[in-house]
Coordinates of C-alpha atoms and ligand atoms in Angstrom, one line a residue:
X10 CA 10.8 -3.2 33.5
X11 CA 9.2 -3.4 30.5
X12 CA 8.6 -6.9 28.7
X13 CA 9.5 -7.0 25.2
X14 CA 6.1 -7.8 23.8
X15 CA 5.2 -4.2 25.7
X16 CA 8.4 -2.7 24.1
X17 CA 7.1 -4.1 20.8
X18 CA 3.8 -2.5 21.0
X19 CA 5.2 0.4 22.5
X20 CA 7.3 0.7 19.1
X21 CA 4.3 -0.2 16.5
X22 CA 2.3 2.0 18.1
X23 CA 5.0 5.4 18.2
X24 CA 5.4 4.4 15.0
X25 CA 1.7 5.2 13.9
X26 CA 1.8 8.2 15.8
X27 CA 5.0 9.3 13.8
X28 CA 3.2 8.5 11.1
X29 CA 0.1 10.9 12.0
X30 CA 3.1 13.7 12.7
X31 CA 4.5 13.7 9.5
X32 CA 1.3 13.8 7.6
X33 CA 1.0 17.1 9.2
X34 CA -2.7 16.0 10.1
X35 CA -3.2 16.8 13.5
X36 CA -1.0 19.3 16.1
X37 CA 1.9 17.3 17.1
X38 CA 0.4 19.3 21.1
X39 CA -2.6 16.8 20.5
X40 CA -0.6 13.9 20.0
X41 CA 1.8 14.1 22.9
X42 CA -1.0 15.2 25.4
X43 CA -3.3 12.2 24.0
X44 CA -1.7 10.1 21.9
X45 CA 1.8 9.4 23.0
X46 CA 0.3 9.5 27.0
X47 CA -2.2 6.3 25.5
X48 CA -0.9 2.5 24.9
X49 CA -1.4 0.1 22.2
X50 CA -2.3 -3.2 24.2
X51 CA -3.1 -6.1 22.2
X52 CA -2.2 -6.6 18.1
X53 CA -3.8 -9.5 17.2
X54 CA -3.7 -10.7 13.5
X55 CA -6.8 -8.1 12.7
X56 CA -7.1 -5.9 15.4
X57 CA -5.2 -3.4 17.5
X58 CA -6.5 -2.1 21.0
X59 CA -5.8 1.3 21.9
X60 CA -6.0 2.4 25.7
X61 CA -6.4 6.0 26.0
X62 CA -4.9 7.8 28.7
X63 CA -7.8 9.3 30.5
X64 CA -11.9 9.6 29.4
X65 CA -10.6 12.8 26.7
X66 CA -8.1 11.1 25.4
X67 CA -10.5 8.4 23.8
X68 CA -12.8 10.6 22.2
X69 CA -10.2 12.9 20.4
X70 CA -8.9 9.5 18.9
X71 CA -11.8 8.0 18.3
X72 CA -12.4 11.3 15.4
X73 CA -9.7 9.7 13.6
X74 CA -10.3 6.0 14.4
X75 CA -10.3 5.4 10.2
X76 CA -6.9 7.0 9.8
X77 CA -5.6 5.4 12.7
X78 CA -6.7 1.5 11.4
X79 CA -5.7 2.5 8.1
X80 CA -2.2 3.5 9.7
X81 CA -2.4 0.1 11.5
X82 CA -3.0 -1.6 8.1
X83 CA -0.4 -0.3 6.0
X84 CA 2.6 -0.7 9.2
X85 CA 1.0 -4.5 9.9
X86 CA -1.1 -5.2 6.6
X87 CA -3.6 -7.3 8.2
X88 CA -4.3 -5.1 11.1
X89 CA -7.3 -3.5 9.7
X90 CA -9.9 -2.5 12.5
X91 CA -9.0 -0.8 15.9
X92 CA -10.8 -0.4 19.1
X93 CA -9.7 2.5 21.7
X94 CA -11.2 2.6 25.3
X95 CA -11.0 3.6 28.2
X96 CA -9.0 2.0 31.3
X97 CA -11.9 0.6 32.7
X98 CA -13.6 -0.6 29.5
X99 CA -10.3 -2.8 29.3
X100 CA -10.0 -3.8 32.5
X101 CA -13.6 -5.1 32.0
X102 CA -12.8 -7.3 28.9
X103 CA -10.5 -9.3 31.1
X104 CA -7.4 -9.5 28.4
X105 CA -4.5 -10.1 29.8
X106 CA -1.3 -7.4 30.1
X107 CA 1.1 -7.9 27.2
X108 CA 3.6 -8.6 30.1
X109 CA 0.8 -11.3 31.0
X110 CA 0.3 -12.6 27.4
X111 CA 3.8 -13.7 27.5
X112 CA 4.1 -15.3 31.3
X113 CA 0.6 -17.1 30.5
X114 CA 1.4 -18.4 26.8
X115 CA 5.0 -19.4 28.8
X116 CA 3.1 -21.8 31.2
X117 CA 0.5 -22.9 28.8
X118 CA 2.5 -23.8 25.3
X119 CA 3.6 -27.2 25.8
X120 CA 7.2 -27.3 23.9
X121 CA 5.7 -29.7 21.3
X122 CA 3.3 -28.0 20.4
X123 CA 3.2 -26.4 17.0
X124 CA 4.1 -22.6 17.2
X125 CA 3.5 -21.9 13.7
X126 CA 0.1 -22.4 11.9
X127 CA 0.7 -23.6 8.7
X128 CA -1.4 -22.7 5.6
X129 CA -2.8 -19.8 7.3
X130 CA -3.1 -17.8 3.7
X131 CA -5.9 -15.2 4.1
X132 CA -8.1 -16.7 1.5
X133 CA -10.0 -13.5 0.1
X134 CA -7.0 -12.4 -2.0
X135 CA -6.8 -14.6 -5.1
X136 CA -5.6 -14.6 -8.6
X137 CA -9.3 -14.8 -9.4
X138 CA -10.0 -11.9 -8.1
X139 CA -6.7 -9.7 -9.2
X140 CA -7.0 -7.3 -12.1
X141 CA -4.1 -7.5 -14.6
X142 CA -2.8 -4.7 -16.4
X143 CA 0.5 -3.0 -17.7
X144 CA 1.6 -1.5 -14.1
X145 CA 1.1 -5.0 -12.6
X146 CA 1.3 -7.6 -15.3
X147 CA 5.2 -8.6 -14.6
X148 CA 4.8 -9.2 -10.9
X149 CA 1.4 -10.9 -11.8
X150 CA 3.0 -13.1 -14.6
X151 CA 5.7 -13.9 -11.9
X152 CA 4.0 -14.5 -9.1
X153 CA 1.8 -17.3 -10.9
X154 CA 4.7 -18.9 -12.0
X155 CA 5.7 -19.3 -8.8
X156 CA 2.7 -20.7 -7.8
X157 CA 2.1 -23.0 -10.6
X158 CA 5.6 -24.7 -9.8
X159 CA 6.9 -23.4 -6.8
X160 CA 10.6 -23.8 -6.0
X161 CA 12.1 -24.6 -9.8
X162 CA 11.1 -21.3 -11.6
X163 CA 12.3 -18.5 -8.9
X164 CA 13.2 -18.1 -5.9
X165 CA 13.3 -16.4 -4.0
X166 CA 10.7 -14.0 -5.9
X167 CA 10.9 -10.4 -4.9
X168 CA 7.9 -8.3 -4.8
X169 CA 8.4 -4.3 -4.3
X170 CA 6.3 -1.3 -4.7
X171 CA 4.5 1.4 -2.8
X172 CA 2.3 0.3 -0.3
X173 CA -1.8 -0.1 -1.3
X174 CA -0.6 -1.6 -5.0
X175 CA -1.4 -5.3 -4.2
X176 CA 1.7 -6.8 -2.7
X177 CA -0.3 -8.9 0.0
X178 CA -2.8 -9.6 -2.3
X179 CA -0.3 -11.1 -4.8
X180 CA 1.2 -13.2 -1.8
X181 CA -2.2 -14.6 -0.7
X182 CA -3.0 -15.7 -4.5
X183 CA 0.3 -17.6 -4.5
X184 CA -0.8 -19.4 -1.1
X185 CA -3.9 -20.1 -2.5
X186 CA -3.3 -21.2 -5.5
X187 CA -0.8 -23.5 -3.9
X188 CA -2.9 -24.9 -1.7
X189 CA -5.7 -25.8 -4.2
X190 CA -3.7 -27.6 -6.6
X191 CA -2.0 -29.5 -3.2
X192 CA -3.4 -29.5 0.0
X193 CA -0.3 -31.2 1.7
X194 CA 2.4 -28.7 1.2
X195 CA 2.7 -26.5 4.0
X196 CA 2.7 -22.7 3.0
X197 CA 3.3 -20.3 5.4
X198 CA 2.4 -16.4 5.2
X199 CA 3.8 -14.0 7.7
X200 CA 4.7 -10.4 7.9
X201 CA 8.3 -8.8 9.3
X202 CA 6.3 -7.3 12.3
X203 CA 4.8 -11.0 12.3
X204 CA 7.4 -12.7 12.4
X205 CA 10.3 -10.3 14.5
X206 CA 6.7 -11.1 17.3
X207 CA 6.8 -14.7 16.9
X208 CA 10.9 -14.3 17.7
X209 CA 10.2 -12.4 20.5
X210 CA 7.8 -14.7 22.0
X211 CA 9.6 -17.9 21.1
X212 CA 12.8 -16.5 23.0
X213 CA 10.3 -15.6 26.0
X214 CA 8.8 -18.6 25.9
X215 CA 11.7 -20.8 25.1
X216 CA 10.2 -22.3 22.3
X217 CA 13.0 -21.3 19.7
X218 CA 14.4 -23.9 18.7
X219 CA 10.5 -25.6 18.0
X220 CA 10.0 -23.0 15.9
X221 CA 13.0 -22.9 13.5
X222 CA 11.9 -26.6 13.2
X223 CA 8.8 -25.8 12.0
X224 CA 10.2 -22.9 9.9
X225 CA 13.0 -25.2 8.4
X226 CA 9.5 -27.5 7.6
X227 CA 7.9 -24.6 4.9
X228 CA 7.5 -25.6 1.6
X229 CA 6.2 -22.4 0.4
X230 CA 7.3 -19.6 2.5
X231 CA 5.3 -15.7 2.0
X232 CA 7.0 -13.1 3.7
X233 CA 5.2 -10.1 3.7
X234 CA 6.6 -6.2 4.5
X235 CA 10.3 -7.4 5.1
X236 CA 11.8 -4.0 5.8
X237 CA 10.2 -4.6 9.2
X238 CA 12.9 -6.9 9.7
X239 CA 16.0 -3.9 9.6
X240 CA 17.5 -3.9 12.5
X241 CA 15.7 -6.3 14.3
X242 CA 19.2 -8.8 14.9
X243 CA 17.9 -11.9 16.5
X244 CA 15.2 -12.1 13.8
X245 CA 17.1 -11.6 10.9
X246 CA 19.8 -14.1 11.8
X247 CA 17.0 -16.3 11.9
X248 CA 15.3 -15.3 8.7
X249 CA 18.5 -15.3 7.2
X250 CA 19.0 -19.3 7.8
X251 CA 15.2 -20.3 7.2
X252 CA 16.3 -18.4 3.4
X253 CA 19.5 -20.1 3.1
X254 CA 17.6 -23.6 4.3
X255 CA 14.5 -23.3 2.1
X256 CA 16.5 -22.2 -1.4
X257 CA 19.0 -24.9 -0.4
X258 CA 16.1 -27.5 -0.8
X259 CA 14.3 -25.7 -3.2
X260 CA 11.3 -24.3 -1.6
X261 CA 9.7 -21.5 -2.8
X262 CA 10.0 -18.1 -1.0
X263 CA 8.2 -14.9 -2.1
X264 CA 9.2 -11.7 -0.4
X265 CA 7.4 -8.1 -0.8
X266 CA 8.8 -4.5 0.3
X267 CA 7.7 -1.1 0.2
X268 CA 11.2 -0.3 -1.6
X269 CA 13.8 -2.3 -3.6
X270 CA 15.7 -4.6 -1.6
X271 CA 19.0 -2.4 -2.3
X272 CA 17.2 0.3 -0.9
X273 CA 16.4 -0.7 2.6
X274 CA 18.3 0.6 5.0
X275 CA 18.9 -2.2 8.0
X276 CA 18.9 -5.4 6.3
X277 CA 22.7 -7.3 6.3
X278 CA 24.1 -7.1 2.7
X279 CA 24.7 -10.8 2.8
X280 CA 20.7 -11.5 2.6
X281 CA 20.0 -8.7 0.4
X282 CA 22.7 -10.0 -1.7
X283 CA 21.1 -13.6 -1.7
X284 CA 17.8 -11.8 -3.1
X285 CA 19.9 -11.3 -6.4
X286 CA 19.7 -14.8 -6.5
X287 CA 16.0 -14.7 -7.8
X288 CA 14.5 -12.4 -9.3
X289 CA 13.3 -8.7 -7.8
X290 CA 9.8 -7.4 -9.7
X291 CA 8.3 -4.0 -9.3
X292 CA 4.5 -2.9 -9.0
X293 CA 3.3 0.6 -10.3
X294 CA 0.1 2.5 -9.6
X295 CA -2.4 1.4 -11.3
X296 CA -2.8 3.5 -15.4
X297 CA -6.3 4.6 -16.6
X298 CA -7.8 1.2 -17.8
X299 CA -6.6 -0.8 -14.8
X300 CA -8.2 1.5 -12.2
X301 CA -11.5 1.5 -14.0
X302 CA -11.4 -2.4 -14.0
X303 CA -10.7 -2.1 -10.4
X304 CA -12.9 0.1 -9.9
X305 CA -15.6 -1.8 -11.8
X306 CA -14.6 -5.1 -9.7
X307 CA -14.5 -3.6 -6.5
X308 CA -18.3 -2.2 -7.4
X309 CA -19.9 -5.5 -8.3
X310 CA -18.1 -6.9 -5.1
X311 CA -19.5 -4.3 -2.9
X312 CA -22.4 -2.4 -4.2
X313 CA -25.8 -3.9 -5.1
X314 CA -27.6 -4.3 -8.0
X315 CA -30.1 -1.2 -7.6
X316 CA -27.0 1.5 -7.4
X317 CA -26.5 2.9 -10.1
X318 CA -23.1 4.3 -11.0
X319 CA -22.6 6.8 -13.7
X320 CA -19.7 5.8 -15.9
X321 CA -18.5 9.3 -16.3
X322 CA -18.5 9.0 -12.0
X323 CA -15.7 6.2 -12.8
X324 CA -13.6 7.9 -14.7
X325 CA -13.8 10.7 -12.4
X326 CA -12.5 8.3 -9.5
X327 CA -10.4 5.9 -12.3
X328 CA -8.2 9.9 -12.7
X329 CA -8.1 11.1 -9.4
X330 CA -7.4 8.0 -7.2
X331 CA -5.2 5.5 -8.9
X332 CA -2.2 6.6 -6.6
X333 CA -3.1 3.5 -5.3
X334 CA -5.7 0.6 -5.1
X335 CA -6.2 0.9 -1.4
X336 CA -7.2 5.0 -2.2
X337 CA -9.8 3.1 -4.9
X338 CA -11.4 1.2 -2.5
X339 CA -11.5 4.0 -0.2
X340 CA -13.2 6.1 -3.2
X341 CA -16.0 3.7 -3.3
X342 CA -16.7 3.6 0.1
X343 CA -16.6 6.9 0.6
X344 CA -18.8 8.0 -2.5
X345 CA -21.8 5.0 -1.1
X346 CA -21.4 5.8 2.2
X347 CA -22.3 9.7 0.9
X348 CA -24.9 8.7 -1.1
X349 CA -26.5 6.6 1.6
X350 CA -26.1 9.3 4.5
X351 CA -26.6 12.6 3.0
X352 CA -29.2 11.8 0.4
X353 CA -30.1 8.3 0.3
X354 CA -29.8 8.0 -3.4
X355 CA -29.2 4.9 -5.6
X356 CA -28.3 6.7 -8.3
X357 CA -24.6 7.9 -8.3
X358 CA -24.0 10.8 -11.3
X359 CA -21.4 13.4 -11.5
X360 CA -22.5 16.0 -9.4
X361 CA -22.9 13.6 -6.2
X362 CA -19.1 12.2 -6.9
X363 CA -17.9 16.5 -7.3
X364 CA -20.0 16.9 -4.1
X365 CA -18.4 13.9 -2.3
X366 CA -15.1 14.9 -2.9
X367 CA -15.0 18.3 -2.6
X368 CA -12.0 20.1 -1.5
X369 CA -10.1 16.7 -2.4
X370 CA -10.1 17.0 -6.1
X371 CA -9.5 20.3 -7.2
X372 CA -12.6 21.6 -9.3
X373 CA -11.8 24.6 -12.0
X374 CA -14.6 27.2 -11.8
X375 CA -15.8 28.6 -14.2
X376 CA -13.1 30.9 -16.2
X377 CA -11.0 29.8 -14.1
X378 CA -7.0 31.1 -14.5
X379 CA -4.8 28.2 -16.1
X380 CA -2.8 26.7 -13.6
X381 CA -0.3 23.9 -13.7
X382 CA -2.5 21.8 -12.0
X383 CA -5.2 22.5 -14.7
X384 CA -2.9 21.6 -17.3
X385 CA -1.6 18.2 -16.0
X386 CA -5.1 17.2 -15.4
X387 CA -6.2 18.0 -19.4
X388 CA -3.1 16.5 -20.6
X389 CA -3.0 13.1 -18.8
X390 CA -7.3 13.1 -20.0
X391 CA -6.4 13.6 -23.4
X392 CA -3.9 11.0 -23.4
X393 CA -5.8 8.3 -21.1
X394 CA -3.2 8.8 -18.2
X395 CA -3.5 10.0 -14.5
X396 CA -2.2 12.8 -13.2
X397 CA -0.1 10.9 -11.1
X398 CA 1.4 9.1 -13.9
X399 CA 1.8 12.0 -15.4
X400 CA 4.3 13.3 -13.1
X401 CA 5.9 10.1 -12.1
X402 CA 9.4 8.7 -13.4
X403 CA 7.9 6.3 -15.2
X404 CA 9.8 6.6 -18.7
X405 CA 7.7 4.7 -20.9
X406 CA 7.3 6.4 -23.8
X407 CA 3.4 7.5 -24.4
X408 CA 3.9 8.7 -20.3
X409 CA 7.3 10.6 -21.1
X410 CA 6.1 12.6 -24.0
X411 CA 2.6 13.2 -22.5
X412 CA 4.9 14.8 -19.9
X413 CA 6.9 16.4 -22.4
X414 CA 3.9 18.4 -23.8
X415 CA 2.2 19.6 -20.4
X416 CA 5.6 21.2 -19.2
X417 CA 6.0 22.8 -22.8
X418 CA 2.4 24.1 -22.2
X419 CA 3.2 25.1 -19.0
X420 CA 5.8 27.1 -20.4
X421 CA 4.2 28.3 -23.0
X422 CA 0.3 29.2 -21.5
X423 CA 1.6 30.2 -18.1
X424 CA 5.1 31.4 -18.9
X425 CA 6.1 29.2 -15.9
X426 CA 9.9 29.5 -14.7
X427 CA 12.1 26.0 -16.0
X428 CA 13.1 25.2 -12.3
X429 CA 9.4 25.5 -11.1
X430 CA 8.3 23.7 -14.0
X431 CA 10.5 20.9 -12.7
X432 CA 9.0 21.4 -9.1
X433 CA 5.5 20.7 -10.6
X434 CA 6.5 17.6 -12.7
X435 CA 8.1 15.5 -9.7
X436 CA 11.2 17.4 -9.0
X437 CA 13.0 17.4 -12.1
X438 CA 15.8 19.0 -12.8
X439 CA 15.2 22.7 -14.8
X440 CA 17.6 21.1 -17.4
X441 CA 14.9 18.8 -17.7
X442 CA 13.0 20.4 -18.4
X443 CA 14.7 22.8 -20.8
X444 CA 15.1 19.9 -23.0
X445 CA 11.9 18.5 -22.9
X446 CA 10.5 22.3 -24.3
X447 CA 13.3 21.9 -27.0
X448 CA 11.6 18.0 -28.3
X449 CA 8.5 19.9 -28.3
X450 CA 8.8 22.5 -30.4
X451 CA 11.2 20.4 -33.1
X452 CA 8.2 17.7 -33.0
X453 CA 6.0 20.9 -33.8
X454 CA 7.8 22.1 -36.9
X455 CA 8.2 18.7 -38.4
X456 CA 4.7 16.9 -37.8
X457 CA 1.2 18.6 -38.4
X458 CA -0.5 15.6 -36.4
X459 CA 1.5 16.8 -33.4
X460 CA 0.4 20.2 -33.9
X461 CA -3.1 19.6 -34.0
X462 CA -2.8 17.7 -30.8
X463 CA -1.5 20.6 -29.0
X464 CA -3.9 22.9 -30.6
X465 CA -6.9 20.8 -29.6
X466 CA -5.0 20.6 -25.5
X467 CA -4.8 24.4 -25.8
X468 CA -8.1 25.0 -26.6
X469 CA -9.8 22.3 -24.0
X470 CA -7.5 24.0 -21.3
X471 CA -8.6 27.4 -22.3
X472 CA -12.7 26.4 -22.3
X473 CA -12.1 24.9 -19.2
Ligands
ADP501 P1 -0.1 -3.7 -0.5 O1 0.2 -5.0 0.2 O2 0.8 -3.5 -1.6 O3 0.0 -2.5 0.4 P2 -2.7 -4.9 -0.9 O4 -2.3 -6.1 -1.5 O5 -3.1 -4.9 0.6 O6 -1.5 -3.8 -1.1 O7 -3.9 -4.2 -1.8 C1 -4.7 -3.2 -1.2 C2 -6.1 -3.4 -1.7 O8 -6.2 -3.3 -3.1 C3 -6.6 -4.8 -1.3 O9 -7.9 -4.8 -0.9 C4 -6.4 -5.6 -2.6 O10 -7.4 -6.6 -2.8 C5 -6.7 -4.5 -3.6 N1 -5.9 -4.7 -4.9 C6 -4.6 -4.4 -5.2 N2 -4.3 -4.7 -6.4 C7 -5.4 -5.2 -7.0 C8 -5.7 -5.7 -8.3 N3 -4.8 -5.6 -9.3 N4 -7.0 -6.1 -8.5 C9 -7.9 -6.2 -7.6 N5 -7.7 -5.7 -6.3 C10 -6.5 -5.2 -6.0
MG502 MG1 0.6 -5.3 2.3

């Protein structure tokens, strides 16, 4: 029978797999010949071991051992390197079976022993080091409040967004900052999949009621990823009266999700209902001046002095990777790890980025037919937006009639249907954009600055 440690692996790692599936990336034949027939074995708090199924079974994984830590990373979100090898290459390392990792933790963990390590913040994500602009700036302002006085302004703080846009990041700071202006109160960071494990193994191990002791103990409690907690019973019965313990005494707890906590599907309504209590704030990819800070940041972080980076080369990445900052970070290493292999340059310009990421960013050629895609791209330039941005429900107002103006011109330069208009600009409604061609056209008759606007965005998408 299987142990529930193996049962847990087992389900992290179909879940990356499922993950690989949907992406459409690789033949689903691959992944149940290779990848379902292999077995996650160990998940430690930064690595994952993968044991292929037979010698071929490694090496087609290994071609996508970056996706599959990545994978790892955002499921986990500390996970962030994986090893896969073969049956005898692990039998060699001597780690013990998951269903060992539980009998020999059972015999060894004295039942006074801590289970939980306090303070265990990962100390590289700080406020220090955490750019603030407009699609962060609330859960930023929030999140430092928290941490400046935790327990009295709000808790429990609820940080959601889409993952890669700083939610652990933010969590860490809090810990940190915490820490550093007192050492003695006892933060503790975990993750749903963290802490659904540490159930797991407490029941196992019989250490249960030592560790709701030590939970009940938190003063600052950072719960990372919760919507790995749906559906998991024993663990949210158990998160659900370490919340009611800590906001009873007034301990701060900060919570992050993919989603907004009405939107995840699993959790009890009596603990999303508690979350009302405090107060729910929402991250948003980063706009046009944000990712360039990032990007700058991330650059002096990482890349020596003698690279040179063009600054047209950052806009270029600032526009077409600010989905997220993990895809910024990504950009970066990407573009130096180019630059190193293939032509061991120090000097970065435009035609090495366009090289780099060809086939990834669409690149008009020369007279190239307008397209939609063309458009959106001019459009969100001219107005200092990303594409993504651009086509996102965002509503505020310099966004929404930027958008307004590329569907018109989509309309109008490519004669474009309404209802695939709508398809292009993040499934909207046809009605939407009806309307939106209506604004236009009124703003056009009444105000010459808007015209000349439009006129200047049809002629750069016409030189183009
Ligand atoms: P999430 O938890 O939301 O998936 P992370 O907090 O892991 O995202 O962020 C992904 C990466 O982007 C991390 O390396 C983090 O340091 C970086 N990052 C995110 N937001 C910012 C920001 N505003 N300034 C600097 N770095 C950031
Ligand atoms: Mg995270």
């Amino acid at each position: 029978m299987m142990s529930s440690l193996e049962a847990y692996y087992s389900e992290i790692w179909n879940k990356v797999i499922d993950e690989i599936q949907n992406s459409g990336k690789i033949d689903k034949v691959i992944l149940d010949s290779f990848y379902r027939t292999s077995t996650l074995v160990s998940l430690s708090s930064n690595k994952a071991i993968i044991v292929g199924s037979n010698e071929v079974s490694k090496q087609i994984m290994m071609k996508e051992i970056v996706m599959i830590s990545e994978l790892f990373e955002s499921i986990d979100g500390n996970t962030n390197t994986c090893e896969i090898l073969t049956q005898v290459e692990y039998s060699k390392l001597n780690i013990p079976s998951p269903a060992q990792q539980i009998h020999e933790s059972s015999t060894h963990i004295p039942l006074s022993s801590t289970v939980l390590n306090y303070n265990n913040v990962l100390s590289e994500y700080r406020f220090d080091n955490f750019i603030v602009g407009a699609s962060n700036r609330e859960c930023h302002a929030a999140a430092l409040g928290c941490a400046y006085d935790p327990g009295n302004i709000y808790t429990p703080l609820f940080i959601y967004g889409n993952s890669g846009l700083g939610k652990t990041h933010l969590l860490n700071s809090i810990g940190n900052f915490v820490l550093n202006s007192d050492p003695t109160k006892k933060v503790y960071y975990t993750s749903g999949l963290d802490f659904v494990e540490k159930v797991v193994n407490s029941i196992q191990n019989k250490t249960i009621d030592q560790l709701k002791k030590e939970l009940y103990d938190i003063d600052v409690l950072l719960m990372d990823d919760i919507q790995f907690l749906a559906g998991k019973e024993k663990s949210h019965e158990i998160f659900f009266s370490l919340f009611n313990e800590l906001v009873n005494n007034r301990k701060q707890i900060v919570i992050t999700s993919d989603r907004h906590p009405t939107e995840i599907k699993g959790l009890e309504e009596r603990l999303i209902s508690r979350f009302s209590s405090g107060l729910s704030v929402g991250l948003d990819s980063p706009e046009f001046e944000t990712a360039v800070a990032i990007l700058r940041l991330k650059i002096s972080n990482q890349v020596s002095d003698d690279v040179i980076i063009d600054d047209d080369v950052i806009s270029y990445l600032a526009s077409n990777f600010s989905k997220d900052v993990r895809s910024l970070e990504g950009c970066i290493k990407r573009l130096l790890f180019y630059a190193i292999q293939f032509s061991n340059r120090d000097h970065i310009d435009m035609a090495l980025a366009i090289e780099t990421f060809k086939g990834q960013v669409e690149t008009p050629a020369e007279g190239q037919e307008v397209t939609v895609s063309l458009i959106q791209r001019v459009v969100a330039d001219y107005y200092g937006l990303t594409k993504q941005q651009l086509i996102s429900k965002s509503r505020t107002s310099n966004i929404a009639n930027a958008r307004q103006i590329a569907m018109y011109l989509c309309r109008y330069l490519i004669d474009l249907p309404f209802v695939k208009i709508g398809d292009e600009f993040g499934k909207r409604d046809h009605s939407t954009v009806m309307s939106a061609c209506k604004k236009v056209e009124a703003n056009l008759k009444k105000d010459a600055f808007y015209r000349q606007a439009i006129n200047e965005l049809e002629k750069q998408i016409k030189a183009k």
